[in-house]
Every structure is written in C-alpha cells, then in structure tokens.
mmCIF file of C-alpha atoms in Angstrom:
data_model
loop_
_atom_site.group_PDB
_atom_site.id
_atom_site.type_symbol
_atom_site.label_atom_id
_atom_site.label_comp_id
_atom_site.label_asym_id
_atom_site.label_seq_id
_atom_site.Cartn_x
_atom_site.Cartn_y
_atom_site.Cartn_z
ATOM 1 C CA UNK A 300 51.643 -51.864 101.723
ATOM 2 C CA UNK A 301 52.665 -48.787 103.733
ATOM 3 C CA UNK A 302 55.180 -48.204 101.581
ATOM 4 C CA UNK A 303 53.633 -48.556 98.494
ATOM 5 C CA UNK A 304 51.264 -45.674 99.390
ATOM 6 C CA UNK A 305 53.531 -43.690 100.307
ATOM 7 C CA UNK A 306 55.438 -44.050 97.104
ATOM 8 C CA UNK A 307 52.153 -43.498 95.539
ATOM 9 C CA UNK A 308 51.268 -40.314 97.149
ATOM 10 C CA UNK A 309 54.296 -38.335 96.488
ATOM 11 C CA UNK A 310 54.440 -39.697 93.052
ATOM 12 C CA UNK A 311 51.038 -37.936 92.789
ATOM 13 C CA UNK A 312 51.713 -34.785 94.406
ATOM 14 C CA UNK A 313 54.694 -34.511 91.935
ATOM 15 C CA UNK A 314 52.294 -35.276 88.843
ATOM 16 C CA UNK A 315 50.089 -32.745 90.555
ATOM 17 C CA UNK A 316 52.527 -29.972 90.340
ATOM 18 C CA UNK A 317 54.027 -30.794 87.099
ATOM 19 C CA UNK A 318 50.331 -31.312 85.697
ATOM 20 C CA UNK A 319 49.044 -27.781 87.163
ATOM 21 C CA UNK A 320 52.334 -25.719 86.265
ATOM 22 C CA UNK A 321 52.336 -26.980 82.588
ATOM 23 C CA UNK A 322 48.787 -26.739 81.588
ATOM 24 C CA UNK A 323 48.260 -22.972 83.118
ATOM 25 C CA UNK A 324 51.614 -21.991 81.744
ATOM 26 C CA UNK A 325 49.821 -23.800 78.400
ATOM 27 C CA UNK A 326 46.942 -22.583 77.749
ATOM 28 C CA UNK A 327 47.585 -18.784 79.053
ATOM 29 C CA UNK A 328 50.735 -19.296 76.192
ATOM 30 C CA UNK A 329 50.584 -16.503 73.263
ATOM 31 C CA UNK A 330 53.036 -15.598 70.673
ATOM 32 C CA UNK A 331 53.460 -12.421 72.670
ATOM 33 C CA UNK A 332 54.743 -14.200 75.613
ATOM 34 C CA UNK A 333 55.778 -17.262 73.956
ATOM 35 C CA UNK A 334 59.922 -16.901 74.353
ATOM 36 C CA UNK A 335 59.486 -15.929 78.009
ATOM 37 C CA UNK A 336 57.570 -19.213 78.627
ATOM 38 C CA UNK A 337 58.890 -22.291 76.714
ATOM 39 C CA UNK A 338 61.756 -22.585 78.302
ATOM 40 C CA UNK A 339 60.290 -23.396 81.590
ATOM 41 C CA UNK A 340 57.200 -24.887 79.636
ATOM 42 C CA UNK A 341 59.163 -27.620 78.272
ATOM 43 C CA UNK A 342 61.041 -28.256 81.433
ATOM 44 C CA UNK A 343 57.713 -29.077 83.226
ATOM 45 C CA UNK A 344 56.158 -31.128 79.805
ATOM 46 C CA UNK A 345 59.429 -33.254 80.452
ATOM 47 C CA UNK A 346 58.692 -34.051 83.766
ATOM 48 C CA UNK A 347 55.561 -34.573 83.621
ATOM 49 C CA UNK A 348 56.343 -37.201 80.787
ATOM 50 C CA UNK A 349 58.799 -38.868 83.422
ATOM 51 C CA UNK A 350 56.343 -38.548 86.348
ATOM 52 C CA UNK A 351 53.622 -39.888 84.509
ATOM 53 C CA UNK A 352 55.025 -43.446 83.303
ATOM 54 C CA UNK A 353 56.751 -43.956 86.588
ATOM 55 C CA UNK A 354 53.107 -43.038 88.109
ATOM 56 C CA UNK A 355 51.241 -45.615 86.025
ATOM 57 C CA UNK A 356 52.428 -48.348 87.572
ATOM 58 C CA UNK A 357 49.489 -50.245 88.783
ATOM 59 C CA UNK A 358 48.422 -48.795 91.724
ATOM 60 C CA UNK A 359 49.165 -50.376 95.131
ATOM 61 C CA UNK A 360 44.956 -51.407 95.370
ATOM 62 C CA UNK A 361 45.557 -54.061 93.041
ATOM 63 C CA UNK A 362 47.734 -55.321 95.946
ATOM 64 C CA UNK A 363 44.363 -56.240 97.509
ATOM 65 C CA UNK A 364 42.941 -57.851 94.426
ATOM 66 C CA UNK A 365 42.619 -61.319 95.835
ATOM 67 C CA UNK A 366 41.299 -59.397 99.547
ATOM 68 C CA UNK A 367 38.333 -58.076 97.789
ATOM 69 C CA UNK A 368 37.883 -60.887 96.038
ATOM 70 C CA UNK A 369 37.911 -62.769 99.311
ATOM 71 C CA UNK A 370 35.462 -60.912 101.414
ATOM 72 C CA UNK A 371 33.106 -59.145 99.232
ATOM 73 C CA UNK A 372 30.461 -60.997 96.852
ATOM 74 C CA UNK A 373 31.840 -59.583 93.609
ATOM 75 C CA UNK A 374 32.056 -62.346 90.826
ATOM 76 C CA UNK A 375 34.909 -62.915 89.563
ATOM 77 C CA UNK A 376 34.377 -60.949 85.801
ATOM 78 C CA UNK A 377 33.394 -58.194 87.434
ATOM 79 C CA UNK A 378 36.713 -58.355 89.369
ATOM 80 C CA UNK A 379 38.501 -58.837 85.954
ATOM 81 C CA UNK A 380 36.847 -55.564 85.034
ATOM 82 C CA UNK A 381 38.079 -53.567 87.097
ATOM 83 C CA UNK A 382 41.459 -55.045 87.289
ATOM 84 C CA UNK A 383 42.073 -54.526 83.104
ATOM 85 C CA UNK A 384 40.778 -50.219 83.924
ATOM 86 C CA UNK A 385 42.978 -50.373 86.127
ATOM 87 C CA UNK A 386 45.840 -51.687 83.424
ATOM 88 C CA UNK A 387 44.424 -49.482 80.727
ATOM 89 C CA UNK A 388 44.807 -45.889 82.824
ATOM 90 C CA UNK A 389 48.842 -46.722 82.808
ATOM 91 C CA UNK A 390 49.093 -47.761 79.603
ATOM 92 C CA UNK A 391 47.509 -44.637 78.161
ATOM 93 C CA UNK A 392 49.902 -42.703 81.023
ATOM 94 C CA UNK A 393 52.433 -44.396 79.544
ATOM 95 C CA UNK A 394 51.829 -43.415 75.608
ATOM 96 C CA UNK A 395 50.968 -40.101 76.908
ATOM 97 C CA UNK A 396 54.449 -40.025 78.277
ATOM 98 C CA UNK A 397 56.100 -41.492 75.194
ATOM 99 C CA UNK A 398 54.097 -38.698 73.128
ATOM 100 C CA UNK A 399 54.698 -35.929 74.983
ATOM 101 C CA UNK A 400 58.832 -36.141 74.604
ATOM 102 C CA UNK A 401 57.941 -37.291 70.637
ATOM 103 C CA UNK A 402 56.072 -34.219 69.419
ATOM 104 C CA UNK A 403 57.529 -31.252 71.970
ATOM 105 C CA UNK A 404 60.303 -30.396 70.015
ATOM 106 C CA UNK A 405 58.140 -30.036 67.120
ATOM 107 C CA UNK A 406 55.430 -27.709 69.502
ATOM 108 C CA UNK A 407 58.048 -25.544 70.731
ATOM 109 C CA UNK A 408 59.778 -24.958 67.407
ATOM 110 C CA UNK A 409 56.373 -23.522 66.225
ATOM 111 C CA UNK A 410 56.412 -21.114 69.531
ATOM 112 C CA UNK A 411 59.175 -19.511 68.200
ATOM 113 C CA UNK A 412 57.701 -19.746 65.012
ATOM 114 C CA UNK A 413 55.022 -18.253 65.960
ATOM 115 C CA UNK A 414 57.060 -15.319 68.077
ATOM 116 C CA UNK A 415 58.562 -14.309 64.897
ATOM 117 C CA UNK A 416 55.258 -13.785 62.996
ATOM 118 C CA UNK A 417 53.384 -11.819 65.333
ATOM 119 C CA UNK A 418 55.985 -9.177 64.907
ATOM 120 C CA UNK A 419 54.432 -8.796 61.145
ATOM 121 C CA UNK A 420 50.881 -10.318 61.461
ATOM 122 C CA UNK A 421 49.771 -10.530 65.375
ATOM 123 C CA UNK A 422 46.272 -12.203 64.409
ATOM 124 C CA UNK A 423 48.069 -15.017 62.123
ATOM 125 C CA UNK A 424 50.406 -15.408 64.736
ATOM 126 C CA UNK A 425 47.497 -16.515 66.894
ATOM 127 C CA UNK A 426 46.261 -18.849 64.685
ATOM 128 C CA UNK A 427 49.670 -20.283 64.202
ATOM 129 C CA UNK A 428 49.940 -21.134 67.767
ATOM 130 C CA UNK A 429 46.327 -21.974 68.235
ATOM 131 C CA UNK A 430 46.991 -24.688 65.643
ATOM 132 C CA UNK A 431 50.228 -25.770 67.155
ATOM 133 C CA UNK A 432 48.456 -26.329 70.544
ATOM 134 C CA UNK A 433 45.642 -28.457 69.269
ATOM 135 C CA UNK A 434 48.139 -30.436 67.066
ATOM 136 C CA UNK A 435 50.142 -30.987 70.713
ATOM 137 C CA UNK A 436 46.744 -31.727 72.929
ATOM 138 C CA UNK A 437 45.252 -33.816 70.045
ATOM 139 C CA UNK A 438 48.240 -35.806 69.738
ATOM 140 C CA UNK A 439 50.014 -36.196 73.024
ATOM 141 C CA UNK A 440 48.125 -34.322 76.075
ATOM 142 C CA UNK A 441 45.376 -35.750 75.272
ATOM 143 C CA UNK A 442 46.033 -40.047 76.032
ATOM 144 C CA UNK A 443 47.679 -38.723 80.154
ATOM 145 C CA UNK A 444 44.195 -36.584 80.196
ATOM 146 C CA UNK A 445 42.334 -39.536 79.438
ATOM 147 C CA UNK A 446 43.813 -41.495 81.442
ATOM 148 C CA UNK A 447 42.849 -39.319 84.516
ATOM 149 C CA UNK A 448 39.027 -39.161 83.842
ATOM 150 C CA UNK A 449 39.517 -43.157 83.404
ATOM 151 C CA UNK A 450 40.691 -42.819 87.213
ATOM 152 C CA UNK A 451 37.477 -41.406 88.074
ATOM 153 C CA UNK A 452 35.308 -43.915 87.379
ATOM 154 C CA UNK A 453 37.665 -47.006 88.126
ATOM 155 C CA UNK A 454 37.993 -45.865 91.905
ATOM 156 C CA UNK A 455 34.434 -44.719 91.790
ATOM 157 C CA UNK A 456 33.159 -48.542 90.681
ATOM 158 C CA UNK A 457 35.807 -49.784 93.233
ATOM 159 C CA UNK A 458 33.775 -48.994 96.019
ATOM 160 C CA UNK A 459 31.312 -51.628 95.170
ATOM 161 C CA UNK A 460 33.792 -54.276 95.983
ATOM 162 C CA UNK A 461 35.382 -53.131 99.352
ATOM 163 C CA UNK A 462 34.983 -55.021 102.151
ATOM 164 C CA UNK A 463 31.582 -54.273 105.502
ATOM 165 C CA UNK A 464 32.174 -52.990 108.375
ATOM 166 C CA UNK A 465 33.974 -50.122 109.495
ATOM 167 C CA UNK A 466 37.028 -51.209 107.503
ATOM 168 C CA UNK A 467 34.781 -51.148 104.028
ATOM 169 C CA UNK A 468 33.816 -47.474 105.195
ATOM 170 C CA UNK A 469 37.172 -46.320 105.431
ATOM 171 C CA UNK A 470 38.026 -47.814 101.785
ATOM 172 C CA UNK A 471 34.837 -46.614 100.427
ATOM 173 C CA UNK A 472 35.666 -42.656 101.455
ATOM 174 C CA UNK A 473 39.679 -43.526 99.847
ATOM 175 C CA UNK A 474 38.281 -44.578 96.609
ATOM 176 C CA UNK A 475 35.728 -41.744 96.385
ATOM 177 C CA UNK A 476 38.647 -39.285 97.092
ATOM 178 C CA UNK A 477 41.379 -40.517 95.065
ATOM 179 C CA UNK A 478 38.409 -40.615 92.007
ATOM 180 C CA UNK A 479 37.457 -36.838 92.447
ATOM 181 C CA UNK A 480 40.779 -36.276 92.817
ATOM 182 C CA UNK A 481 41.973 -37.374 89.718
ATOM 183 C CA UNK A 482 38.933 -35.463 87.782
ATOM 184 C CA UNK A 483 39.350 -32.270 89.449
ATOM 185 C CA UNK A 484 43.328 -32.953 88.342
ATOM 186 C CA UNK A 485 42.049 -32.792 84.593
ATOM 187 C CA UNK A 486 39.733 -29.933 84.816
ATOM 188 C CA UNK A 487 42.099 -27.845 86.855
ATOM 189 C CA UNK A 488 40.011 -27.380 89.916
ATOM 190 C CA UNK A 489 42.757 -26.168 92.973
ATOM 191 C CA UNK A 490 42.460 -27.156 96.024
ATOM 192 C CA UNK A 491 40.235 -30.135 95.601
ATOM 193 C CA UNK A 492 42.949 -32.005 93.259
ATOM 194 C CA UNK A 493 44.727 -32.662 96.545
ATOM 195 C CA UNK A 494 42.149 -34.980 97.659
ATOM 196 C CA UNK A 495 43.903 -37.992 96.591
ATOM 197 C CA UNK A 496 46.191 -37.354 98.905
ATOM 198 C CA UNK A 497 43.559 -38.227 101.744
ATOM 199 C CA UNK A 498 42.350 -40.784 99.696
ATOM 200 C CA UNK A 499 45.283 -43.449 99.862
ATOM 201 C CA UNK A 500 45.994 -43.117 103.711
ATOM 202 C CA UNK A 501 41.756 -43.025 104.166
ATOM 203 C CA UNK A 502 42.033 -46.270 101.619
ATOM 204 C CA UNK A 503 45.366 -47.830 103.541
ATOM 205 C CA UNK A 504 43.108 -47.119 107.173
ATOM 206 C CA UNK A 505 40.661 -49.313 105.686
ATOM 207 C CA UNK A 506 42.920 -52.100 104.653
ATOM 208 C CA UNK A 507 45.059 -51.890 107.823
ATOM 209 C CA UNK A 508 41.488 -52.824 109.707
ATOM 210 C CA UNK A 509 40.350 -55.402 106.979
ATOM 211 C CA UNK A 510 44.193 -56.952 107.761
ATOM 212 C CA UNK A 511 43.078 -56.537 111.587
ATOM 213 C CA UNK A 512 39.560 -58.188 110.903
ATOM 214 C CA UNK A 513 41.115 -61.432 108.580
ATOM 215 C CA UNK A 514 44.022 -61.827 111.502
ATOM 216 C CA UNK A 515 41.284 -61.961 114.667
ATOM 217 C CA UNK A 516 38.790 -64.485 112.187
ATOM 218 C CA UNK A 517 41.812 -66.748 111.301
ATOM 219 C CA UNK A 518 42.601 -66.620 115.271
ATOM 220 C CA UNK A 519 39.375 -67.611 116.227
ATOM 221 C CA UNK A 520 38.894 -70.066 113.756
ATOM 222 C CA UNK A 521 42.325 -71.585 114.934
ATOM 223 C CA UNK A 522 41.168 -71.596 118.933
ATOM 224 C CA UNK A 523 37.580 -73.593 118.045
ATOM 225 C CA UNK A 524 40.042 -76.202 115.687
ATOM 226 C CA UNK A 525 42.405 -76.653 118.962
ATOM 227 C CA UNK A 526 39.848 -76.924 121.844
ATOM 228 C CA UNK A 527 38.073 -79.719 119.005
#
C-alpha cells in the first residue's frame, strides 16, 4: 500500500508539471510567438499524453474497496458507485491520452500555418489559431480535463464511506485534499494544485490506523475465543 502511494504521488506531481507547463505555454500561444513555442509545446502535450494513461490506473483507494465496505454502513450500490467514477476518470484519462498524440500533429501544423499568415493578415492569423485551439481542446484536451473535475467529486463523495474514529478523520482530510487538488489542477490555481500531494500520505495515515484498529479487534476477538 505504501508503495502504491508513493507511485501515485510522483505520478501526480509529474502530471502536475506537464499539465501546468502545457496549458500556460497554450493558451498564452499566438501566431506571433507561435515558432518559438511549439517545439517545447508539443514536447510537454506528449508527456502529458504518456503521464496521463499511466496515471489512470485505478487509484491505490480502490485497494481498500472491500475495507470500507467492511467497516462503514455504506450499501453495497452505493459502493458500486463510486467504484465505476472511479473506472470512468481513467478511461476518459486514457482517451484523452490517445487524443492528444492523434490530433497534435494536425494542431501544430496549423501553428505554423498560422505563423506564416500573420506576416500578411495579423488579425486572420488570430482567428486561424483561435480556431485551431478550440478544434484541439474540443477534441482532445478536453476528455483528461474532464476527467479531473470527475476527481473532485469522486474523492469528495468518498468521504462518506471512510471508516470512525481517528483513522476515518485522517482519510476524510486525504480525500478532501486529493479532490481540491485535482480541481484547482484544471482551473490552474498554483500552489493549491499541490494538495494532493498531502492528500495520499493524510489518506495512507488513515488506512495505516484503520489496519492498526482491524489487527487489535481480530486480536481481541482471538484472546476471548481461547480463554472460552
């Protein structure tokens, strides 16, 4: 379990960087600037496109599907809920991914299409590129965007079904983190799209002392059976 979150975490702080670079370099992108920006544009739209299928894989919380299940008094379709948001975030990572190395050739072509008609016609140069950005967003940014806000509220309802105690409280803050996290990723707010980051080790804290809590109740349990 350790592991997996730390996996997890640097997988994010990579999509984090990629994510940030590439959507600033994005949208401040005009056919002024254009040819001293794709270059290192599509570098970062190809890693991100990596990053971001690798990063779908279901998160290490389903890990503690049946946990949840166990010692909280969700019903079981409301477990099933959450469990297929939590498939359908990766998926749409996934075709995001698949998108994004589809239809960037074809964007950064009509850069440098764009390059060469603002030299004649600056303001239909601008509309070029205006229409070659929504064509890109529309069509491939858009699915890994969605699939952040999905984040949001998936860790958000999660907190309903973590455990009491002081273990539940320490699962409750993750999830709230790693949500925000994710929306502040997609709305470009610095600074607090880091808060994943605290979220999984706040989240793995929690789980450590659920583990902690099952282990002493199954010892217990096992004492009163013997002295019987």
């Amino acid at each position: 379990m350790i592991l997996a979150v730390i996996i997890n975490v640097a997988l994010y702080a990579v999509v984090l960087v990629n994510y940030t670079k590439s959507l600033m370099l994005y949208i401040t992108l005009d056919p002024s600037n254009v040819m001293t920006k794709i270059h290192v544009l599509g570098m970062y739209f190809r890693m991100l496109a990596v990053i971001c299928i690798i990063y779908g894989v279901p998160p290490p919380v389903l890990y503690a599907r049946y946990l949840m299940r166990k010692w909280t008094k969700a019903e079981t379709i409301y477990i099933l809920g959450l469990t297929i948001l939590y498939i359908i975030a990766p998926v749409l990572l996934a075709i995001g991914e698949m998108r994004i190395m589809r239809e960037l050739p074809t964007f950064l072509e009509k850069c440098r299409t764009s390059n060469e008609i603002y030299e004649n016609d600056p303001q239909a140069a601008r509309n070029y590129l205006w229409e070659a950005k929504g064509d890109f967003s529309s069509r491939a940014l858009l699915f890994i965007q969605v699939s952040f806000w999905l984040y949001f509220p998936t860790y958000i309802i999660s907190m309903w079904f973590v455990a009491d105690g002081e273990a539940g409280k320490r699962m409750y803050i993750g999830f709230i983190c790693i949500g925000a996290g994710h929306l502040f990723l997609v709305i470009l707010i610095l600074g607090f799209n880091v808060l994943p980051v605290i979220g999984y080790f706040t989240w793995l804290d929690g789980m450590n002392r659920l583990r902690k809590r099952i282990v002493k109740i199954y010892r217990k349990k096992s004492s009163v059976r013997r002295s019987i």
